[in-house]
mmCIF file of C-alpha atoms in Angstrom:
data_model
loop_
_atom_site.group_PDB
_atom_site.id
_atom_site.type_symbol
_atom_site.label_atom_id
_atom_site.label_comp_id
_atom_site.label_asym_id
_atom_site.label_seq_id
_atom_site.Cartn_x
_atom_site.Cartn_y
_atom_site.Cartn_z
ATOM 1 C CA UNK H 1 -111.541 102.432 -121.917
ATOM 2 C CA UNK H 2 -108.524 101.960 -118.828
ATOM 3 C CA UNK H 3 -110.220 100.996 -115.680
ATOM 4 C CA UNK H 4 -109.031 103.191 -112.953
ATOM 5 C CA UNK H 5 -107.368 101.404 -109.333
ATOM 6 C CA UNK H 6 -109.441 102.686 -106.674
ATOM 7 C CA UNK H 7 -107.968 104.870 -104.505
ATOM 8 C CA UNK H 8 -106.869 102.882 -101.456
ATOM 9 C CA UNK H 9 -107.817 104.820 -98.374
ATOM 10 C CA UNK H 10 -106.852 104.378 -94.619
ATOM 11 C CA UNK H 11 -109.898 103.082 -91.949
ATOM 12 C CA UNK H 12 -109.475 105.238 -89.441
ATOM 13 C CA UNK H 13 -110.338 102.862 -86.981
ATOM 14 C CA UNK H 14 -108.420 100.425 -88.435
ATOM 15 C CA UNK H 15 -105.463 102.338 -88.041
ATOM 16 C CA UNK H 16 -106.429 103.316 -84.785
ATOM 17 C CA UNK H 17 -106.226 99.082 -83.898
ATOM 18 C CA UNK H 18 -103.087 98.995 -85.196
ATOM 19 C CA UNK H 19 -101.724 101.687 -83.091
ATOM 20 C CA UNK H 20 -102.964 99.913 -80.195
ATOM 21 C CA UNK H 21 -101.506 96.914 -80.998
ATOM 22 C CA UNK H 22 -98.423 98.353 -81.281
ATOM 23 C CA UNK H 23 -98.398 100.108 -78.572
ATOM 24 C CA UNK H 24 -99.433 96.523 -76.275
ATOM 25 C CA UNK H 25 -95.982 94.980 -78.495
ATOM 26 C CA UNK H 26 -94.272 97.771 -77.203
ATOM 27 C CA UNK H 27 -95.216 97.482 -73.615
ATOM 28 C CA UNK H 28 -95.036 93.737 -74.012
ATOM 29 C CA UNK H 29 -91.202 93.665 -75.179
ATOM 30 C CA UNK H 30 -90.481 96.311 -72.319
ATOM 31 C CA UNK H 31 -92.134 93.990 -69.312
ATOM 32 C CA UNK H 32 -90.460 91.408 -71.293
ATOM 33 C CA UNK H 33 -87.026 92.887 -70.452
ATOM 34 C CA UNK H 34 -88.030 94.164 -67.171
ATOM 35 C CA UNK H 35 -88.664 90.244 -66.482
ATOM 36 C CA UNK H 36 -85.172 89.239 -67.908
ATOM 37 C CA UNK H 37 -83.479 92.030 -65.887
ATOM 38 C CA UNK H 38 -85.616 91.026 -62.872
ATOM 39 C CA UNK H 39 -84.695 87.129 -63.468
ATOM 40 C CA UNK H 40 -80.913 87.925 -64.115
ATOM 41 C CA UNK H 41 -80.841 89.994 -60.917
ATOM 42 C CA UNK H 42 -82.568 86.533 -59.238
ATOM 43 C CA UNK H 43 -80.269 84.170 -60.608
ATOM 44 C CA UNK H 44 -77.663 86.232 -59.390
ATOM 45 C CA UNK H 45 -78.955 86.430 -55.781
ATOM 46 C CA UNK H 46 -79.378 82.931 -56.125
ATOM 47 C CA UNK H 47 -75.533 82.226 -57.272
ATOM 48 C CA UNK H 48 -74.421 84.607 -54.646
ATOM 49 C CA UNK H 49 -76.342 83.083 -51.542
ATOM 50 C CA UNK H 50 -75.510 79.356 -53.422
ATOM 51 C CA UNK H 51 -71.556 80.693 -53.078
ATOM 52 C CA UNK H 52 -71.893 82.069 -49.777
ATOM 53 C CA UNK H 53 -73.638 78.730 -48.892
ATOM 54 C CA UNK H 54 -70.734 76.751 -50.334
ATOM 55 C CA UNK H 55 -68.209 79.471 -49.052
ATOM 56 C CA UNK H 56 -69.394 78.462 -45.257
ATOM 57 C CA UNK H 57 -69.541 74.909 -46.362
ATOM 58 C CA UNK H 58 -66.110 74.808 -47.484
ATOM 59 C CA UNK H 59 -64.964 76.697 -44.590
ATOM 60 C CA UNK H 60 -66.902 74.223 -42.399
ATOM 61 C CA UNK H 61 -65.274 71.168 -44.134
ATOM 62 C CA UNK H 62 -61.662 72.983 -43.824
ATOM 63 C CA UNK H 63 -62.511 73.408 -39.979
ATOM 64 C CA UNK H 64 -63.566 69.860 -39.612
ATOM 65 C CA UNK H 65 -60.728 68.920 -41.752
ATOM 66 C CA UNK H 66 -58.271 70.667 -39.552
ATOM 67 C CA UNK H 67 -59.520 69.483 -36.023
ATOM 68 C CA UNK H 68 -59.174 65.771 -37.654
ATOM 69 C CA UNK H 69 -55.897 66.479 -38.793
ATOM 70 C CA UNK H 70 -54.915 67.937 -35.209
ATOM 71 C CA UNK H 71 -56.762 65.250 -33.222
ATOM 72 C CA UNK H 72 -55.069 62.682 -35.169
ATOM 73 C CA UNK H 73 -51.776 64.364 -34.738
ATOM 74 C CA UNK H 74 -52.549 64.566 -31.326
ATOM 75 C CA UNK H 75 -53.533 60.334 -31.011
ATOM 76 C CA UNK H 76 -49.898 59.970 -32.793
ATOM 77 C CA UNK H 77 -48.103 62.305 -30.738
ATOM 78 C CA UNK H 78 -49.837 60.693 -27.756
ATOM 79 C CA UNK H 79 -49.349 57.013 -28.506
ATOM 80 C CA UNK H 80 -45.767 57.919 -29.524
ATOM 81 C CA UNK H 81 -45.398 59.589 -26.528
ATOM 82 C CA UNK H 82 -46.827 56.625 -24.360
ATOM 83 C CA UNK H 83 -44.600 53.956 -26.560
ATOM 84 C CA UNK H 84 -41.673 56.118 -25.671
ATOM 85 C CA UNK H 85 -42.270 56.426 -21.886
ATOM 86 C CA UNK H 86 -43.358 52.216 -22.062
ATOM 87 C CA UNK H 87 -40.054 51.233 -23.716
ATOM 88 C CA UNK H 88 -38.430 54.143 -21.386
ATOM 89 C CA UNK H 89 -39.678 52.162 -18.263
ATOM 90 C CA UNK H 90 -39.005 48.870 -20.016
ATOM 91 C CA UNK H 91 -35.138 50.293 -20.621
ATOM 92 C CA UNK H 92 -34.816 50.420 -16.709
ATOM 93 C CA UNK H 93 -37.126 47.846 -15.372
ATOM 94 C CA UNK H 94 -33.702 44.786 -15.194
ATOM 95 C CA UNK H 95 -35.325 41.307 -16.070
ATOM 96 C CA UNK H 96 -35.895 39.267 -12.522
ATOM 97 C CA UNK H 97 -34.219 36.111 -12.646
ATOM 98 C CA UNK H 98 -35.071 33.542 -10.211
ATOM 99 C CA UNK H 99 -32.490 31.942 -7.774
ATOM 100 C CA UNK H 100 -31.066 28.545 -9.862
ATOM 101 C CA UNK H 101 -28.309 27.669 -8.013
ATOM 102 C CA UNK H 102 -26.953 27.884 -4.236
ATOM 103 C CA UNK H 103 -23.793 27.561 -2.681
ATOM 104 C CA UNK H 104 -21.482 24.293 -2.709
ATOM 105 C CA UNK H 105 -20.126 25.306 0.728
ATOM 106 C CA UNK H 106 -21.994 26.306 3.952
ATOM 107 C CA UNK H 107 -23.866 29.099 3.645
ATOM 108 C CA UNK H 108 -26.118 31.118 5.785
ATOM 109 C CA UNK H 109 -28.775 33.313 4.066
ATOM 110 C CA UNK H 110 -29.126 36.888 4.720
ATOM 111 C CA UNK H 111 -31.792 39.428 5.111
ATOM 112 C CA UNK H 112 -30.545 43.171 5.272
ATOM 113 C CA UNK H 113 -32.205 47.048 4.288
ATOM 114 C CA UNK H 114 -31.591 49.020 1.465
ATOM 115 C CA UNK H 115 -33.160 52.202 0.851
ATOM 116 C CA UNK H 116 -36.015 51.022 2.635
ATOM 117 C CA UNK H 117 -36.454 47.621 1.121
ATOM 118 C CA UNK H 118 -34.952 44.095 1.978
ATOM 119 C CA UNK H 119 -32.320 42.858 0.620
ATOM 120 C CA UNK H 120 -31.625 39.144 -0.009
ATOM 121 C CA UNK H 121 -28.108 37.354 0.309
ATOM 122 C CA UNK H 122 -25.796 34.559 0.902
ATOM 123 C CA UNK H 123 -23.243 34.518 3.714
ATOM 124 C CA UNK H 124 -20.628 32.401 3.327
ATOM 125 C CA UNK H 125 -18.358 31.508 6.449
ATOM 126 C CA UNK H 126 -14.761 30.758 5.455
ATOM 127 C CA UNK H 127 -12.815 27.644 5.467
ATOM 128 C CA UNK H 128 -12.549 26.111 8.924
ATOM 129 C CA UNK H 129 -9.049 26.265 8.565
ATOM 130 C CA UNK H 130 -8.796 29.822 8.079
ATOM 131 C CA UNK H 131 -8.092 31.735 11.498
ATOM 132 C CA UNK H 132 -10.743 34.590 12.788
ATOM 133 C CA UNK H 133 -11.049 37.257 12.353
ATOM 134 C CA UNK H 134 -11.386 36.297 8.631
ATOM 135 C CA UNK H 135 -10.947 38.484 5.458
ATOM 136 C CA UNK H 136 -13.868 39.071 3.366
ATOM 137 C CA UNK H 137 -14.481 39.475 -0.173
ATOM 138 C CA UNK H 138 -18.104 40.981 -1.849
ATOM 139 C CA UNK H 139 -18.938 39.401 -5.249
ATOM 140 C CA UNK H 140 -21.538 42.170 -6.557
ATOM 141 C CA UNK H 141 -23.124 41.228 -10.017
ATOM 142 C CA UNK H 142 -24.477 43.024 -12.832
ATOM 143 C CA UNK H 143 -27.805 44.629 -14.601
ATOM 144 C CA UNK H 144 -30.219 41.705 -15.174
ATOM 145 C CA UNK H 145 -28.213 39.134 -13.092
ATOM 146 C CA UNK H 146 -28.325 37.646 -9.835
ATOM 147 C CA UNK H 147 -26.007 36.331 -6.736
ATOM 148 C CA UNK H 148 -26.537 32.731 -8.280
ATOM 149 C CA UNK H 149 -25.204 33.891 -11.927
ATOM 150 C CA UNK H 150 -21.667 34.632 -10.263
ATOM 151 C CA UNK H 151 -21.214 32.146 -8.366
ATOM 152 C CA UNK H 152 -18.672 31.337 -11.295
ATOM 153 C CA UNK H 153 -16.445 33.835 -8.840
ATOM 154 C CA UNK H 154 -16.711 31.440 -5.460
ATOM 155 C CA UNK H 155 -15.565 28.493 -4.984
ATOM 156 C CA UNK H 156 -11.697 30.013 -6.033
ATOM 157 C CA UNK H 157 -11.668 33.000 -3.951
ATOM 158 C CA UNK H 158 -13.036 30.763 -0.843
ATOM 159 C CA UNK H 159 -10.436 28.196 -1.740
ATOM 160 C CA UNK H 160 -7.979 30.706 -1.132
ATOM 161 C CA UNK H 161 -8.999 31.606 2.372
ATOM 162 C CA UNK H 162 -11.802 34.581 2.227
ATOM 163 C CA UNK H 163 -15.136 34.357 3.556
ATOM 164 C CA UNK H 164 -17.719 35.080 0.501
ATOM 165 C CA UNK H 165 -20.930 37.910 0.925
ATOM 166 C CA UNK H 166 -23.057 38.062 -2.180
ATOM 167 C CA UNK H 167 -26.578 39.500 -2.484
ATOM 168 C CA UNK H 168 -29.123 40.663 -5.370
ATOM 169 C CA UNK H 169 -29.785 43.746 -6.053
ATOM 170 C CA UNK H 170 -32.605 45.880 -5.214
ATOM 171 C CA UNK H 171 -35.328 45.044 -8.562
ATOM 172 C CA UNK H 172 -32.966 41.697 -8.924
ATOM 173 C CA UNK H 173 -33.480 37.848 -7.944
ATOM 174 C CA UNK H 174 -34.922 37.648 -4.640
ATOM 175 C CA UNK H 175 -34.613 41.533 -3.345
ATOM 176 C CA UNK H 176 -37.484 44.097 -2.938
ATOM 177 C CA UNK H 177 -38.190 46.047 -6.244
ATOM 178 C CA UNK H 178 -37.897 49.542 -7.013
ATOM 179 C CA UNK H 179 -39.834 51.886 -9.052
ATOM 180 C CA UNK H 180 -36.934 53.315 -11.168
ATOM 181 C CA UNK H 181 -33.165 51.112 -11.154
ATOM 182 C CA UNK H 182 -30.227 53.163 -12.056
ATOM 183 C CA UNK H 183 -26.003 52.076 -10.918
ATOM 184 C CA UNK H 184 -27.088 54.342 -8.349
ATOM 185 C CA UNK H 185 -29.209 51.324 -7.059
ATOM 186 C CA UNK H 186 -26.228 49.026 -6.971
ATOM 187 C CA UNK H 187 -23.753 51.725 -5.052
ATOM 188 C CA UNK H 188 -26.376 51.991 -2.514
ATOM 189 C CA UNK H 189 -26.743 48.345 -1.851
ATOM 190 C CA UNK H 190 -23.087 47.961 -1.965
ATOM 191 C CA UNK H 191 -22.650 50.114 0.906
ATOM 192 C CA UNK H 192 -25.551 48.617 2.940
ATOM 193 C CA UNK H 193 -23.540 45.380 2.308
ATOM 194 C CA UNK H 194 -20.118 46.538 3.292
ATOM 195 C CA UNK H 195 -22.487 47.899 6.833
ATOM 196 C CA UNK H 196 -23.825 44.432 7.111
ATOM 197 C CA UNK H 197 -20.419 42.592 7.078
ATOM 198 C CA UNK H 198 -18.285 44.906 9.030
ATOM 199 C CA UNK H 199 -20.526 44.358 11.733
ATOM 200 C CA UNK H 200 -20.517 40.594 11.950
ATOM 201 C CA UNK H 201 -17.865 39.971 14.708
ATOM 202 C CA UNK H 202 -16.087 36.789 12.605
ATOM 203 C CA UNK H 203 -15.131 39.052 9.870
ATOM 204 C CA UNK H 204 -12.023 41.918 9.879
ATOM 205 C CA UNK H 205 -13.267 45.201 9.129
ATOM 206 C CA UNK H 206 -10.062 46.012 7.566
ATOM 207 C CA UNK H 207 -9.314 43.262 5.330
ATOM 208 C CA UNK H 208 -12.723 43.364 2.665
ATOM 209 C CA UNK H 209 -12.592 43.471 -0.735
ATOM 210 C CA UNK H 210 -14.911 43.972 -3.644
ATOM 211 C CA UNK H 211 -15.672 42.298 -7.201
ATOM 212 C CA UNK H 212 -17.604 43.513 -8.819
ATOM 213 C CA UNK H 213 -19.371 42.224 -12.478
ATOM 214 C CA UNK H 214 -20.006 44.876 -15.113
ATOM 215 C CA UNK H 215 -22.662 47.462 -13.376
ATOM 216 C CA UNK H 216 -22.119 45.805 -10.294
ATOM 217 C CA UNK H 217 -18.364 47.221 -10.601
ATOM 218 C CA UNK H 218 -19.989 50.694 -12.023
ATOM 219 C CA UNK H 219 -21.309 50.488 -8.587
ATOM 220 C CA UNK H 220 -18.211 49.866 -6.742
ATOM 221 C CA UNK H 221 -16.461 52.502 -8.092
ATOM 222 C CA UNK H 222 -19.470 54.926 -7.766
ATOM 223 C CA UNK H 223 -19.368 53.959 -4.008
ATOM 224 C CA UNK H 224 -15.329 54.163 -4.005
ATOM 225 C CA UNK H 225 -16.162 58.139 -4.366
ATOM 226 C CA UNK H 226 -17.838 58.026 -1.372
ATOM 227 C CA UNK H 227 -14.913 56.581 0.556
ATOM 228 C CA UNK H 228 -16.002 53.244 1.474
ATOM 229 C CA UNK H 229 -13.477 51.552 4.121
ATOM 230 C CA UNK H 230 -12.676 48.836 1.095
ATOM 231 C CA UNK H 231 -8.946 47.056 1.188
ATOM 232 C CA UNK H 232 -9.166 46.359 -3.160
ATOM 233 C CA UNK H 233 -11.242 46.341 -5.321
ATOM 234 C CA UNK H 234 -11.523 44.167 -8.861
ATOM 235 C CA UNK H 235 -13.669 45.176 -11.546
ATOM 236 C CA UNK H 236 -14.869 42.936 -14.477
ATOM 237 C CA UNK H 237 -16.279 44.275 -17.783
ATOM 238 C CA UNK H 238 -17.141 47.107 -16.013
ATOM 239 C CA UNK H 239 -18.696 49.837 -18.355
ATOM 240 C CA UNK H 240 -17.136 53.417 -18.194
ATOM 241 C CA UNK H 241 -19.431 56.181 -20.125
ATOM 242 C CA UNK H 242 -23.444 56.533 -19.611
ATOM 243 C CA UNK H 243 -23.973 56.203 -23.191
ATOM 244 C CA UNK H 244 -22.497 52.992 -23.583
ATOM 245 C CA UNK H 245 -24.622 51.618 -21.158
ATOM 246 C CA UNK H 246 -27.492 53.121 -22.811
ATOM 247 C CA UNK H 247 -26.912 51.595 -26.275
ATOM 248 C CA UNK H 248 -26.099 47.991 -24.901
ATOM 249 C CA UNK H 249 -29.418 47.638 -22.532
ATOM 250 C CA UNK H 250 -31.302 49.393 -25.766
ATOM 251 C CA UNK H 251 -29.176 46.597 -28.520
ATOM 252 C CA UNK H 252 -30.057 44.320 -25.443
ATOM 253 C CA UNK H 253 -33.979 44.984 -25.776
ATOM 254 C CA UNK H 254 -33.657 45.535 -29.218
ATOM 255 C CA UNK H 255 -34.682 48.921 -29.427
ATOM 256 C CA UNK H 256 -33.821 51.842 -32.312
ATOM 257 C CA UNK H 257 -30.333 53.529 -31.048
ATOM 258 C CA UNK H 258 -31.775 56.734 -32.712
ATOM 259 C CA UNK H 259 -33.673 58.835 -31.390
ATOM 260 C CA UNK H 260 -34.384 56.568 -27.995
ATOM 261 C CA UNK H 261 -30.510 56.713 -26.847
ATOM 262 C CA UNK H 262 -31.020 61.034 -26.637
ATOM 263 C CA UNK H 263 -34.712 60.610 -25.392
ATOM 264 C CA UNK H 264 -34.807 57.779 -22.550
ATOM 265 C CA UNK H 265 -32.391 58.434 -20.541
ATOM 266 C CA UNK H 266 -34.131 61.929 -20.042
ATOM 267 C CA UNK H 267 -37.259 59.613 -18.678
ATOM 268 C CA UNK H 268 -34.757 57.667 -16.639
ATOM 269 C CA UNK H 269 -33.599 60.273 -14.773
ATOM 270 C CA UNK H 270 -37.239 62.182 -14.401
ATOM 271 C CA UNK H 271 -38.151 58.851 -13.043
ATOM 272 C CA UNK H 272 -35.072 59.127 -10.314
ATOM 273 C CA UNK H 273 -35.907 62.611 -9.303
ATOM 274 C CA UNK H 274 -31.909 63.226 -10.794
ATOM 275 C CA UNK H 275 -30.457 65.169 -12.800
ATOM 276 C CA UNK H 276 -29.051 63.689 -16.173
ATOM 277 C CA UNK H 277 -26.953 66.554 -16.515
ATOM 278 C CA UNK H 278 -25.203 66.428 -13.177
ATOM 279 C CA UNK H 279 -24.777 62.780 -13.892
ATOM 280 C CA UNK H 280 -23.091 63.497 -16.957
ATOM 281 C CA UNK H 281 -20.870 66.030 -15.406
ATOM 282 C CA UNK H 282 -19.519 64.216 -12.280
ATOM 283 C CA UNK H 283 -17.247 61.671 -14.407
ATOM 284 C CA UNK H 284 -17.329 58.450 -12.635
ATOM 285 C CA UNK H 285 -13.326 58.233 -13.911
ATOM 286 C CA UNK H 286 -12.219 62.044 -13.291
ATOM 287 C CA UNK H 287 -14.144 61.608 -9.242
ATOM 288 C CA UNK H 288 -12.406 58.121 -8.750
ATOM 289 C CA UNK H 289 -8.815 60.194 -9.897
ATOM 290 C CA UNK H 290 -9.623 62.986 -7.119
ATOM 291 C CA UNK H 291 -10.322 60.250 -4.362
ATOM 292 C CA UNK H 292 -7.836 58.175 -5.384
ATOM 293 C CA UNK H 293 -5.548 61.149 -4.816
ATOM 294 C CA UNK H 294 -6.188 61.068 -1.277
ATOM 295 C CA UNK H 295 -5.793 57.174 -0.339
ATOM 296 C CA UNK H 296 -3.915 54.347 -1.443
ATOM 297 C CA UNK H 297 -6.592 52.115 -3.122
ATOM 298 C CA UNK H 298 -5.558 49.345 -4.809
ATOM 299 C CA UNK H 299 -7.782 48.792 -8.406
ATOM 300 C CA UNK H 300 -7.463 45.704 -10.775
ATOM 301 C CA UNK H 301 -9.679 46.092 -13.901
ATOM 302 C CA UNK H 302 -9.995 42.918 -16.417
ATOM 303 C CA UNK H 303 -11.872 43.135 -19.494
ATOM 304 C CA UNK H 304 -12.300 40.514 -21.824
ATOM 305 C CA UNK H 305 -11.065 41.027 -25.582
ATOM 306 C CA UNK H 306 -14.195 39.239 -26.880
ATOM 307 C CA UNK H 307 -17.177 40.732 -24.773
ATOM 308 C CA UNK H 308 -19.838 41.588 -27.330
ATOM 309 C CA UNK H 309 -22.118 43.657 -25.050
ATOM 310 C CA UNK H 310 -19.595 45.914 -23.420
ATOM 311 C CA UNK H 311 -16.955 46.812 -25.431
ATOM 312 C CA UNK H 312 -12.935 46.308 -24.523
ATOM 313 C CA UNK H 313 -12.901 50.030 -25.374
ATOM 314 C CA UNK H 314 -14.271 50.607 -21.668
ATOM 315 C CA UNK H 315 -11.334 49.671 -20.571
ATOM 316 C CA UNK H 316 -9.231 51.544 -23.013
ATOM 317 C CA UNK H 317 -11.099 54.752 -21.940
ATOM 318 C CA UNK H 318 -11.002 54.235 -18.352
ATOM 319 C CA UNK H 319 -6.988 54.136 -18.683
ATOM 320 C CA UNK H 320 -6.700 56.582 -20.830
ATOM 321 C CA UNK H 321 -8.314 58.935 -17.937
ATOM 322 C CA UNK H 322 -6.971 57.032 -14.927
ATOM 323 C CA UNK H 323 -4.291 59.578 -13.020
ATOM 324 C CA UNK H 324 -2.604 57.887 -11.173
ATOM 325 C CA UNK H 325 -3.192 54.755 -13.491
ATOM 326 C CA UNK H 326 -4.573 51.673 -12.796
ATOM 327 C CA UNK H 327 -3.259 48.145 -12.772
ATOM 328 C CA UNK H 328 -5.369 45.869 -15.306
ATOM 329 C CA UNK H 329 -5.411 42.611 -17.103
ATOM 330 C CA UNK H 330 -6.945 41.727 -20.651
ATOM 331 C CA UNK H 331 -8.221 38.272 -20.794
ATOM 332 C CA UNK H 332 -8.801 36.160 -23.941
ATOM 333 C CA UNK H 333 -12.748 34.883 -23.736
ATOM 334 C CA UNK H 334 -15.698 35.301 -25.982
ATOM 335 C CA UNK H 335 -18.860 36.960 -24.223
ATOM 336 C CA UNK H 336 -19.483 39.292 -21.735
ATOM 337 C CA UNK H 337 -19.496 37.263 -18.504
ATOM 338 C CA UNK H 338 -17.005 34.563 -18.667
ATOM 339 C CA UNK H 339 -13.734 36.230 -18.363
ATOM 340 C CA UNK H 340 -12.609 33.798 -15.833
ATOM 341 C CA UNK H 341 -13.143 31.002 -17.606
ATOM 342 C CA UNK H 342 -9.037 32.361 -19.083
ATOM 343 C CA UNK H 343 -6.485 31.093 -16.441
ATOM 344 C CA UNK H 344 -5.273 34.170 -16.431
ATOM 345 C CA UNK H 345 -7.906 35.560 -14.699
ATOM 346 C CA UNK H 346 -6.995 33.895 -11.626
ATOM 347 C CA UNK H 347 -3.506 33.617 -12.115
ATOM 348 C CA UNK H 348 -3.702 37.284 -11.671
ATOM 349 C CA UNK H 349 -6.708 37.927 -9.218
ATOM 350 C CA UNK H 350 -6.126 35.628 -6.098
ATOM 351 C CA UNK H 351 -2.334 37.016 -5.779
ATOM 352 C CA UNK H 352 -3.806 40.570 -6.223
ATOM 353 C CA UNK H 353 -6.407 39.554 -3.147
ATOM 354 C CA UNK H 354 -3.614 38.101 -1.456
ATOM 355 C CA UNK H 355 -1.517 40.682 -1.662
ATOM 356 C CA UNK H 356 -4.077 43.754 -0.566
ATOM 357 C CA UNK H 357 -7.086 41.630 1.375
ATOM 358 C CA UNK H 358 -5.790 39.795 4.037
ATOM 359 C CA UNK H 359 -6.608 39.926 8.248
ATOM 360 C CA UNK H 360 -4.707 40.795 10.679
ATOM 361 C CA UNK H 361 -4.184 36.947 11.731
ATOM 362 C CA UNK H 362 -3.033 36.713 7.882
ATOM 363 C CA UNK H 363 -0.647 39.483 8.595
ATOM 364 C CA UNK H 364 0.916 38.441 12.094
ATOM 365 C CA UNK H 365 1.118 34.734 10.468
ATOM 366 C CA UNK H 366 3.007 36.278 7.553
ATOM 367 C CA UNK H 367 4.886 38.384 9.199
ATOM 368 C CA UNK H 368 5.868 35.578 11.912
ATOM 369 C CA UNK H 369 6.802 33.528 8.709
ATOM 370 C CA UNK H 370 9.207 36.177 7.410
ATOM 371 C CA UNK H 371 11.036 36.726 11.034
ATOM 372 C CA UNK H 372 11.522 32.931 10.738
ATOM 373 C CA UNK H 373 12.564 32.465 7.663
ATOM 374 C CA UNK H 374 14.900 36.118 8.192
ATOM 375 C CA UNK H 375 16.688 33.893 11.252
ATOM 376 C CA UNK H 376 17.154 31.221 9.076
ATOM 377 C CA UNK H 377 19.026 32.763 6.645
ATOM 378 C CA UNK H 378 20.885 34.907 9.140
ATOM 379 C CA UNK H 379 21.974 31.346 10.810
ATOM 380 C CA UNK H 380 22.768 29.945 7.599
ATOM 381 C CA UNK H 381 24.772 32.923 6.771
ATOM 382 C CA UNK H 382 26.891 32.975 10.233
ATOM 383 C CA UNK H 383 27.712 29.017 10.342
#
């Protein structure tokens, strides 16, 4: 006899547990994803305030970034600016030699003004031999130099029967300084010389010359447009264009050509209270050719073929402007101030003096010399 299964029925309340517990799952997994939503939504206030955070950070950085970028841009600009203006000042400030060497013949020295500053210098009376009123010659040296550096000049212009003035510079040897030096300077102490001497009663007014070294005949001719009372002048290695004087003092100091020879001289002439422009425009040449118009000057420019700090081509350009021209001589010497160590030099400058510098004693004397010699010859030609 089969055994029947028994009839599985349902608890009610056991069903009614489940349901319950089914239910809680079912709440359960829907907190559970209300708590993932609510941490997503958390995290992502979190990454957005963390961006914003790093958004302002990075910003901050890029700000401090770029003011230490522009304050060191600024240091440079501002130590390149003060190394320009210090090698600017250096460019113009000429190197003060001391006095080395005086006179071999009797000299007096000299105190005269400038611009407002004192001026030192050498007097030196002519021969005793040579009849007053006596002529005069004015040895005027260069950038950097002194009266006792061209002293090389004396002894044969004295020999020949001038008295000698010769004087430093304003900034130069034993002379006042300056705050700014320019070939203005040595115009401007050129004519406070040629005052000086035309008022000393032993020397002729009308019978003075001038030599002048490199800037110191710059100078010469710079006062020449200003009509100095001057009998001749005689320039040697004189420089003719601003930017050649520019690149030798920079070679000189040893200074970068580029970009300091379009940058200082802008400082230089701030410094002045000129203008570089105007400078640049009044041709030292072309205003010597419309004085020169008007008087009869007589000019003698020597340059030596070997001077390695001004070039021969000064020379070259100066004559290639000259109208009417100029009379000059090249000389055959290596450097920049010894062209009269050629005999040339004076084979050609003391008849040049001769010729244009002498005083009115010199003249009657010569002149009294021709009528004589004129007799002569008309008695030799009679008997």
């Amino acid at each position: 006899m089969s055994r029947k299964r028994p009839i599985q029925r349902f608890d009610v309340q056991e069903s009614e547990g489940k349901s319950r517990t089914m239910g809680k799952y079912k709440k359960s997994l829907h907190g559970y994803s209300l708590y993932k939503k609510w941490r997503s939504f958390n995290v992502q206030l979190i990454m957005l305030s963390y961006d914003e955070h790093m958004s302002v950070a990075r910003e901050e950085r890029g700000l401090v970034k770029a003011r230490t970028m522009i304050g060191g841009m600024l240091a440079v600009a501002a130590v390149t600016a003060g190394g320009l203006w210090q090698a600017a000042v250096k460019s113009q400030t000429p190197q003060k030699i001391p006095i080395t060497l005086t006179p071999p013949m009797p000299f007096e020295d000299i105190t005269f003004e400038s611009g407002g500053g004192q001026v030192q210098g050498w007097f030196i009376p002519a021969s005793p031999d040579v009849p007053k009123p006596w002529p005069l010659v004015i040895i005027a040296h260069g950038w950097g130099s002194n009266r006792s550096r061209v002293l090389r000049y004396a002894r044969p212009i004295w020999e020949a029967g001038y008295a000698l003035f010769m004087y430093d510079v304003r900034s130069h040897g034993a002379s006042d300084e300056v705050r700014a030096a320019s070939a203005y300077l040595f115009r401007d102490d050129l004519l406070a010389a040629l005052a000086y001497v035309s008022g000393r009663s032993e020397v002729d007014p009308k019978a003075i010359g001038v030599l002048g070294h490199s800037l110191g005949g710059l100078g010469t001719i710079l006062a020449l447009t200003e009509g100095i009372p001057v009998s001749a002048v005689v320039t040697d290695s004189m420089p003719s264009q601003f930017q050649v004087i520019v690149s030798s003092e920079l070679r000189r100091r040893r200074l970068p050509l580029f970009p300091l020879a379009q940058l200082i001289p802008r400082i230089w002439f701030w410094r002045l209270g000129e203008s570089l422009k105007t400078y640049q425009q009044n041709d030292a040449v072309m205003m010597l050719n419309e004085r020169r118009r008007g008087m009869q000057l007589p000019l003698l420019m020597v340059h030596s073929k070997g001077d390695n700090f001004i070039p021969p081509s000064e020379l070259e350009y100066f004559m290639s402007k000259a109208d009417p021209p100029v009379e000059h001589l090249w000389v055959n010497s290596e450097g920049h101030s010894c062209s009269e160590e050629d005999p040339a030099f004076w084979e050609t400058v003391i008849p040049f003096l001769k010729t244009h510098v002498c005083s009115t004693s010199d003249s009657t004397a010569h002149e009294g010399a021709t009528s004589e010699q004129s007799e002569t010859d008309l008695h030799h030609r009679t008997g």
